[in-house]
Short mmCIF file of C-alpha atoms in Angstrom, two decimals:
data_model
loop_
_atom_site.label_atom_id
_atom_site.label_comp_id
_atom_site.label_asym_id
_atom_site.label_seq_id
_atom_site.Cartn_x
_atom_site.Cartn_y
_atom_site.Cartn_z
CA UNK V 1 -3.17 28.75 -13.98
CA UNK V 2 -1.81 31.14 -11.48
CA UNK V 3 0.21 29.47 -9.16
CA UNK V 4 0.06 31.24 -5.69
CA UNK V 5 2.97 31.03 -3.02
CA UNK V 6 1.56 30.47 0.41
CA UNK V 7 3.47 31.15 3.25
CA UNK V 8 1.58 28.72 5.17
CA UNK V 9 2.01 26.08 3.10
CA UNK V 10 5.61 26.07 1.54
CA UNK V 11 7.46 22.80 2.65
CA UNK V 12 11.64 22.66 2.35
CA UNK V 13 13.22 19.34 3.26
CA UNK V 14 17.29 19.35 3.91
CA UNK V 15 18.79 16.02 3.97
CA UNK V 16 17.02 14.27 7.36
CA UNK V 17 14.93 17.25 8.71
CA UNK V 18 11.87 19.46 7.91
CA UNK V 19 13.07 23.04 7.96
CA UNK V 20 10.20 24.70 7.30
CA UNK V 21 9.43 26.54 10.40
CA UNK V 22 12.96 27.50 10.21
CA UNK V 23 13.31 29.11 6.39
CA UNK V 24 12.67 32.67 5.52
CA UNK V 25 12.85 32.13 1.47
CA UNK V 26 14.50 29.55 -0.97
CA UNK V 27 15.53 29.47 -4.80
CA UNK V 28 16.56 27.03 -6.27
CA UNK V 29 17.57 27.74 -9.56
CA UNK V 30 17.83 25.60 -12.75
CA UNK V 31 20.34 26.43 -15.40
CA UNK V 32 20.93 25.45 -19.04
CA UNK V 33 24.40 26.10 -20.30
CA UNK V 34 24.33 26.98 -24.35
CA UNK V 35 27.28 26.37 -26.84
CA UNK V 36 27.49 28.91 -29.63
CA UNK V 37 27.48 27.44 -32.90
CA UNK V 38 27.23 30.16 -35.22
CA UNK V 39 29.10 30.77 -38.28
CA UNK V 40 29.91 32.86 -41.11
CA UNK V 41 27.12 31.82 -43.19
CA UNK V 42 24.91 32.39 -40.24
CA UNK V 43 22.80 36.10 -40.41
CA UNK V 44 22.11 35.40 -36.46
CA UNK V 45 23.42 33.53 -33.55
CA UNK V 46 22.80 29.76 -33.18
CA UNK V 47 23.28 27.82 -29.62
CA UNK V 48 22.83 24.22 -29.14
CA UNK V 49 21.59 23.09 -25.20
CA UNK V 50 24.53 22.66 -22.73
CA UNK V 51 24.91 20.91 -19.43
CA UNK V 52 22.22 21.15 -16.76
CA UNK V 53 23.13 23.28 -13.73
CA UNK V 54 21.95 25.51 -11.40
CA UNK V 55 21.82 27.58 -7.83
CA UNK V 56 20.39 26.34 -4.54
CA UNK V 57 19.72 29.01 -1.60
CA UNK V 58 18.50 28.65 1.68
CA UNK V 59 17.53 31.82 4.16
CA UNK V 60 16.29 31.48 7.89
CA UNK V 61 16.89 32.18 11.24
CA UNK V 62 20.02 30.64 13.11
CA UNK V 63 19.06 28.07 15.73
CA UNK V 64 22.51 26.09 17.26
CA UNK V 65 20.95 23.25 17.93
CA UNK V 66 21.23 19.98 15.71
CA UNK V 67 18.11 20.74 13.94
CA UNK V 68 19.45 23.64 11.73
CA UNK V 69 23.07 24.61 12.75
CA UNK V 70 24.42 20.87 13.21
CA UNK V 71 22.59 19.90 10.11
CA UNK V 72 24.20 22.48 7.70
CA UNK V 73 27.42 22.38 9.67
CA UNK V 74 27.53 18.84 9.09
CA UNK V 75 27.17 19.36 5.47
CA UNK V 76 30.43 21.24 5.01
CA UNK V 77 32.66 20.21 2.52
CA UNK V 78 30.73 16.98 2.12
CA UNK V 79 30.12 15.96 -1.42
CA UNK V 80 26.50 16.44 -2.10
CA UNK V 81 25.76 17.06 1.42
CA UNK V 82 22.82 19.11 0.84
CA UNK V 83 19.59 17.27 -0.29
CA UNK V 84 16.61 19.62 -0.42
CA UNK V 85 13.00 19.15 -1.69
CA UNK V 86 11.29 22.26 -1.77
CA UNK V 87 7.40 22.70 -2.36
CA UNK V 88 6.24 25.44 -2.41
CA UNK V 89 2.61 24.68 -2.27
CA UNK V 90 2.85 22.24 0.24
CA UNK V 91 4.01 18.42 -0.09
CA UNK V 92 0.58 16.99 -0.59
CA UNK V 93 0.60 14.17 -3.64
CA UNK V 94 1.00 16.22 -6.65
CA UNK V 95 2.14 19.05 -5.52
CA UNK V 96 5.20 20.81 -7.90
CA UNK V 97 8.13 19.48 -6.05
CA UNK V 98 11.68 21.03 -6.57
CA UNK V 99 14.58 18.68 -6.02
CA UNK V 100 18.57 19.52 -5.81
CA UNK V 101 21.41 18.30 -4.56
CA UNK V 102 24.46 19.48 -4.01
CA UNK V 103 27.71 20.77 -2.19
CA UNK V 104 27.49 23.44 -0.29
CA UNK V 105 29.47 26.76 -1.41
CA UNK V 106 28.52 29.37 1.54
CA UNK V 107 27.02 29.21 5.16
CA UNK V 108 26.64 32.66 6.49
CA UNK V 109 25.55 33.62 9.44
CA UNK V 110 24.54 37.45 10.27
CA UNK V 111 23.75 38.77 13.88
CA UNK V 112 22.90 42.19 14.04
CA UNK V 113 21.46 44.45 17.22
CA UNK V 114 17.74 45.03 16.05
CA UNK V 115 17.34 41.52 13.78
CA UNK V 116 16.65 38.06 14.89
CA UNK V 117 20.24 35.95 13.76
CA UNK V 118 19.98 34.37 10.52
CA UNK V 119 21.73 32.23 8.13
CA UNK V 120 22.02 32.02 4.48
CA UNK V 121 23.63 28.55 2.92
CA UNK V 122 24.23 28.62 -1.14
CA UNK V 123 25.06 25.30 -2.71
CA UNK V 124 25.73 24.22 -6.31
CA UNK V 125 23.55 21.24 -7.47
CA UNK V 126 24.70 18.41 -9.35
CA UNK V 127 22.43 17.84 -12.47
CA UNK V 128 21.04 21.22 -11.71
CA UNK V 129 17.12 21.24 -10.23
CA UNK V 130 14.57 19.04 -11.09
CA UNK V 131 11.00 19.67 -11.06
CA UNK V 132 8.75 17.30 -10.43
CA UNK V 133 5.56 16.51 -7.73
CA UNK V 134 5.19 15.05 -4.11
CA UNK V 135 4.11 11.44 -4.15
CA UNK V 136 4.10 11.55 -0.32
CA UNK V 137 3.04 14.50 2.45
CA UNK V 138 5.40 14.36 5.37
CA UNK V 139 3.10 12.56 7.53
CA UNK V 140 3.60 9.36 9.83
CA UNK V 141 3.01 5.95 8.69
CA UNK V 142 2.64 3.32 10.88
CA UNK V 143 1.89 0.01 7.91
CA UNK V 144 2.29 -0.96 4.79
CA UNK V 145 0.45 0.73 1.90
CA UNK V 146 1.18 2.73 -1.39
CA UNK V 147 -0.02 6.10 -2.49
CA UNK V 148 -2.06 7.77 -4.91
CA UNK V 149 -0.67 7.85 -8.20
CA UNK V 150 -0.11 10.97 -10.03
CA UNK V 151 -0.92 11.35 -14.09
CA UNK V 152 1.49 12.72 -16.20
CA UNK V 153 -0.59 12.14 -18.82
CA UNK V 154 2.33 10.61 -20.99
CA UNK V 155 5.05 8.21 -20.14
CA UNK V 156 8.45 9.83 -20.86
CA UNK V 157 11.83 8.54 -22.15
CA UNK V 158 14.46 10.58 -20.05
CA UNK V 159 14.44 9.08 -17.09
CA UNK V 160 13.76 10.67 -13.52
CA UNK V 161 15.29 11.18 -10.46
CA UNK V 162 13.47 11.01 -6.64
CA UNK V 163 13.98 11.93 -3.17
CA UNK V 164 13.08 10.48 0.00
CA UNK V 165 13.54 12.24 3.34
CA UNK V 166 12.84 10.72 6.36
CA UNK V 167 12.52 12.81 10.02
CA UNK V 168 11.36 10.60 11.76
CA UNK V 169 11.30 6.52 13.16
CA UNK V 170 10.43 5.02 15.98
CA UNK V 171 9.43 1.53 17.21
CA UNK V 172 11.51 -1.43 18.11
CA UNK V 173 13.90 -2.22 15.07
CA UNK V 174 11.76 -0.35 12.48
CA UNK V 175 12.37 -0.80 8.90
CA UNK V 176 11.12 1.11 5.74
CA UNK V 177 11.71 0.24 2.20
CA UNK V 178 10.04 3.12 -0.27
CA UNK V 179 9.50 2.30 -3.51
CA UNK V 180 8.70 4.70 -7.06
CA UNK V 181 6.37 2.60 -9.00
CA UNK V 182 4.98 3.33 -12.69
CA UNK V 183 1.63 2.17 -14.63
CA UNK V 184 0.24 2.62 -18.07
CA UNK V 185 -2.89 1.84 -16.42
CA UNK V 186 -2.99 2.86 -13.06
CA UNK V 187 -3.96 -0.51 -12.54
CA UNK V 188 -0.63 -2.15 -12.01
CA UNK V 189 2.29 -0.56 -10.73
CA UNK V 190 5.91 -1.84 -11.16
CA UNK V 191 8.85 -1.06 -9.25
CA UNK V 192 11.12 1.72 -11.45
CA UNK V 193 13.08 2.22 -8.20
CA UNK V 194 13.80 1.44 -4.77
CA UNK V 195 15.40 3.62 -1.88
CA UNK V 196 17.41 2.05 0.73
CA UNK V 197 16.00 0.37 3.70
CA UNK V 198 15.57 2.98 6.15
CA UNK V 199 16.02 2.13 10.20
CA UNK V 200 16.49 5.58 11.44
CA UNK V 201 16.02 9.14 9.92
CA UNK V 202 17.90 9.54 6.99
CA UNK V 203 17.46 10.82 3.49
CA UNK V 204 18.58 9.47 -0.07
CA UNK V 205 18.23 10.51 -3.85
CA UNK V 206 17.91 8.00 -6.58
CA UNK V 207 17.42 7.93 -10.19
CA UNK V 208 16.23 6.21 -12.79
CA UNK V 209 17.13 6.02 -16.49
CA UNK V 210 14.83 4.83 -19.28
CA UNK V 211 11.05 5.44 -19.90
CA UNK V 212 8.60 6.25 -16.98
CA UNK V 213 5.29 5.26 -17.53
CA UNK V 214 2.23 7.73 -17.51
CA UNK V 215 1.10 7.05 -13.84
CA UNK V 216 3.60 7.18 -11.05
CA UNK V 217 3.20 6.64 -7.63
CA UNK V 218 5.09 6.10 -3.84
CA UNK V 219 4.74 2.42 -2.25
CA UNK V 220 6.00 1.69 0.97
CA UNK V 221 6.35 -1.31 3.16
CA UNK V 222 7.00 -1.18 6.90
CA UNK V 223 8.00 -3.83 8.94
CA UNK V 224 9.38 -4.22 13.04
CA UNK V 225 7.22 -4.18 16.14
CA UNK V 226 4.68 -0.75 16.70
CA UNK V 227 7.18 1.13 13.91
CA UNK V 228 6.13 4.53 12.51
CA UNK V 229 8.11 6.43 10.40
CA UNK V 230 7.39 10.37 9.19
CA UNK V 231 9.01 10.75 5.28
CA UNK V 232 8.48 12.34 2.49
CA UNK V 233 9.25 11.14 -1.33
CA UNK V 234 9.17 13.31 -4.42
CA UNK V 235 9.90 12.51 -8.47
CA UNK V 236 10.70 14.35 -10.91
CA UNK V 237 10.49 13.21 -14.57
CA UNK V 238 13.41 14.31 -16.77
CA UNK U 1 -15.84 -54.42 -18.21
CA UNK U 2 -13.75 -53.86 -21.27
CA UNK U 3 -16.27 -51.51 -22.32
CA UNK U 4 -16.82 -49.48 -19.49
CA UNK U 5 -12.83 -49.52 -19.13
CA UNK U 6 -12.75 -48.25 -22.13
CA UNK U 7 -15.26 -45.21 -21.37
CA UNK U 8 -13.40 -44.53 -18.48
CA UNK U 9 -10.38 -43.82 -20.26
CA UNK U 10 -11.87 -41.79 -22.91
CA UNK U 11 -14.00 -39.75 -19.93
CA UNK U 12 -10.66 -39.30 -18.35
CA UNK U 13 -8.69 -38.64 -21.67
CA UNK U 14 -11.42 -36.02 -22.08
CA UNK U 15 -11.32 -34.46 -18.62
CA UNK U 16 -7.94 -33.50 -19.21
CA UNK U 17 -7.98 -32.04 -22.28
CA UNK U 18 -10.41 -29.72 -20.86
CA UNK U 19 -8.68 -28.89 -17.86
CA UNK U 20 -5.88 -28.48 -20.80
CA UNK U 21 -7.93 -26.33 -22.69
CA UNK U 22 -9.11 -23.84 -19.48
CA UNK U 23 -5.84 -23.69 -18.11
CA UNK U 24 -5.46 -20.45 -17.19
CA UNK U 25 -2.48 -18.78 -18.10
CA UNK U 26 1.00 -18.46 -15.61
CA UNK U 27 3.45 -15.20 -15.83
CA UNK U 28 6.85 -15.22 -14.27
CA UNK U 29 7.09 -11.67 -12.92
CA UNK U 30 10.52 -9.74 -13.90
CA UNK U 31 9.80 -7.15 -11.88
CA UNK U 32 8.77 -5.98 -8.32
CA UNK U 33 4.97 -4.88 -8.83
CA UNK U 34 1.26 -4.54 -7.08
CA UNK U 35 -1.83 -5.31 -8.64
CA UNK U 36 -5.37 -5.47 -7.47
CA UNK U 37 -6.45 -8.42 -5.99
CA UNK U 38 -9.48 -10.33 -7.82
CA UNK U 39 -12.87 -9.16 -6.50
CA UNK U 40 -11.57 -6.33 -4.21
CA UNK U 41 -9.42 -6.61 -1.66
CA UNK U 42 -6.19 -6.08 -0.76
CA UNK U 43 -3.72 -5.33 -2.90
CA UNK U 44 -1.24 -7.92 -4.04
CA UNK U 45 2.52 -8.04 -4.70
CA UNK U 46 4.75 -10.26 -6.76
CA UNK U 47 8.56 -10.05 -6.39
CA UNK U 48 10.53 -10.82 -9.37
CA UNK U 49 10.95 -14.91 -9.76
CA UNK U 50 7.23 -15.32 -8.35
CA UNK U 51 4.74 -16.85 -11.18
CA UNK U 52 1.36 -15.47 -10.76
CA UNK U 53 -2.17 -16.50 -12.60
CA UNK U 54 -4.22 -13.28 -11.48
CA UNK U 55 -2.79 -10.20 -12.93
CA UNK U 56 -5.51 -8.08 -14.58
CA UNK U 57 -6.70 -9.17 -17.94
CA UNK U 58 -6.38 -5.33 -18.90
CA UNK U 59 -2.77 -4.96 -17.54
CA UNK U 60 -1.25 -7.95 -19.60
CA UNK U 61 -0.76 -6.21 -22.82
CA UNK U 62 1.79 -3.84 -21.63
CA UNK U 63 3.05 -5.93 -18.95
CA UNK U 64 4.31 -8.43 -21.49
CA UNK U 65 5.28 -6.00 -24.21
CA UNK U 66 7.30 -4.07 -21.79
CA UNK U 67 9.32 -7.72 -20.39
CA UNK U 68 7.51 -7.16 -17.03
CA UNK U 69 6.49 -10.49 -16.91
CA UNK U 70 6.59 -13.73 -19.59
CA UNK U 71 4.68 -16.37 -19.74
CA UNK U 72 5.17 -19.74 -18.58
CA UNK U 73 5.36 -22.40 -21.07
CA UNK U 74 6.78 -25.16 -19.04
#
């Protein structure tokens, strides 16, 4: 299946804030370091997998406000201050969803006479990238519910790791507690993991060790008086 | 009197072993989950500690063979 960029659609998350009207490209790249383990009685070389890594990079357009400047500024010399979910086919449930975090190595910023200014952060992920689908669109949601499940027509053994970023709250002392559920059925779902309770915009990235079940899905529960909150979760199997 | 005693004690004897033998199963829940709700409805969520008689039939298998949820003997 031919899997179509669409510059309409591509979604990139950074830590608390949608900057996809803001991003020119991104790559995130996901590395597997070999060791060599030929010998003499070998006719060819042998390599055994590594250590995951990988390359995160961000191009856009410079804006000095909080939403792009103060965010990546802010991320300087932070351990793993980057958190990025990138999809680029949109963030609707099941959607491939592209998840790295990281520290951030390089945040350039080029001004020239006939160009628009623009930026260009690089950051080096812990874990490297994992690849896995939305379970949520950034949308606003205003009560208690869970989301469509997504197949993956097995359950795996290696664990998984998730992202939740949230742009958005409002209401009087708003509260919302995401959770990554699991099924063998897609009947019942049971909690595999369980962001912090968020009050305010934030973002957070979680993992999970052990088997995931075939079916996963997001489940959320909102509580305070008239809350909504605008977020975002992806999970990726590993 | 003694008689009808008597056949009130077994009636009531018997009563309870049927409500004995009907009893429909309890599960402590081990973990956070939702589950349909019987009939439709909303869906319903049991928090780890919370002992539950309605899970689906179909869903038991795994639940219990995975330590989801165990059954309550007591």
């Amino acid at each position: 299946m031919a899997f179509v960029h669409t510059a309409d659609k591509a979604r990139v998350l950074v830590n608390e804030r949608s900057f996809s009207a803001k991003l020119s490209g991104v790559t995130l790249g996901h590395e597997r370091a070999v060791g060599d383990t030929t010998t003499f009685a070998d006719a060819g070389a042998k390599f055994v997998p590594g250590l995951a890594g990988g390359a995160l990079t961000l191009n856009g357009f410079f804006e000095a406000g909080a939403a792009v400047h103060g965010e990546l500024n802010s991320s300087v010399g932070v351990d793993n201050g980057l958190l990025v979910t990138a999809a680029p086919d949109g963030l609707a449930v099941g959607k491939p969803a592209f998840i790295a975090v990281g520290d951030m190595t390089d945040y350039d910023v080029s001004a020239s006479v006939s160009d628009p200014v623009s930026f260009s952060v690089e950051s080096q992920p812990d874990d490297g990238v994992d690849w896995g689908v939305s379970l949520h669109d950034l949308v606003a949601r205003t009560a208690t519910a869970d989301g469509t499940s997504v197949d993956g027509t097995a359950a795996t053994t290696g664990g998984g790791v998730a992202s939740l970023h949230v742009t958005a709250a409002s209401g009087s002392l708003p509260t919302l507690t995401v959770d990554i559920q699991d099924s063998a059925d897609d009947v019942t779902f049971v909690d595999i993991l369980t962001f912090t309770q968020a009050t305010a915009a934030t973002s957070e990235r979680k993992t999970v060790s052990g088997t995931v079940r075939r079916f996963v899905r997001a489940q959320w529960t909102i509580g305070g008086t008239t809350p909504s909150f605008t977020f975002s979760t992806a999970f990726a199997r590993r | 009197m003694s008689t009808e005693r008597t056949r009130s004690k077994l009636y009531l004897a018997a009563a309870k072993q049927a409500a004995y033998e009907v009893r429909v199963p309890a599960y402590r829940v081990k973990h956070g989950l939702n589950y349909p709700a019987p009939g439709g409805g909303p869906e319903r969520r049991a928090e780890p500690g919370d002992v539950v008689t309605d899970l689906p039939m179909s869903s038991l298998l795994w639940l219990l063979a995975d330590g989801i949820i165990e059954e309550v003997t007591d």
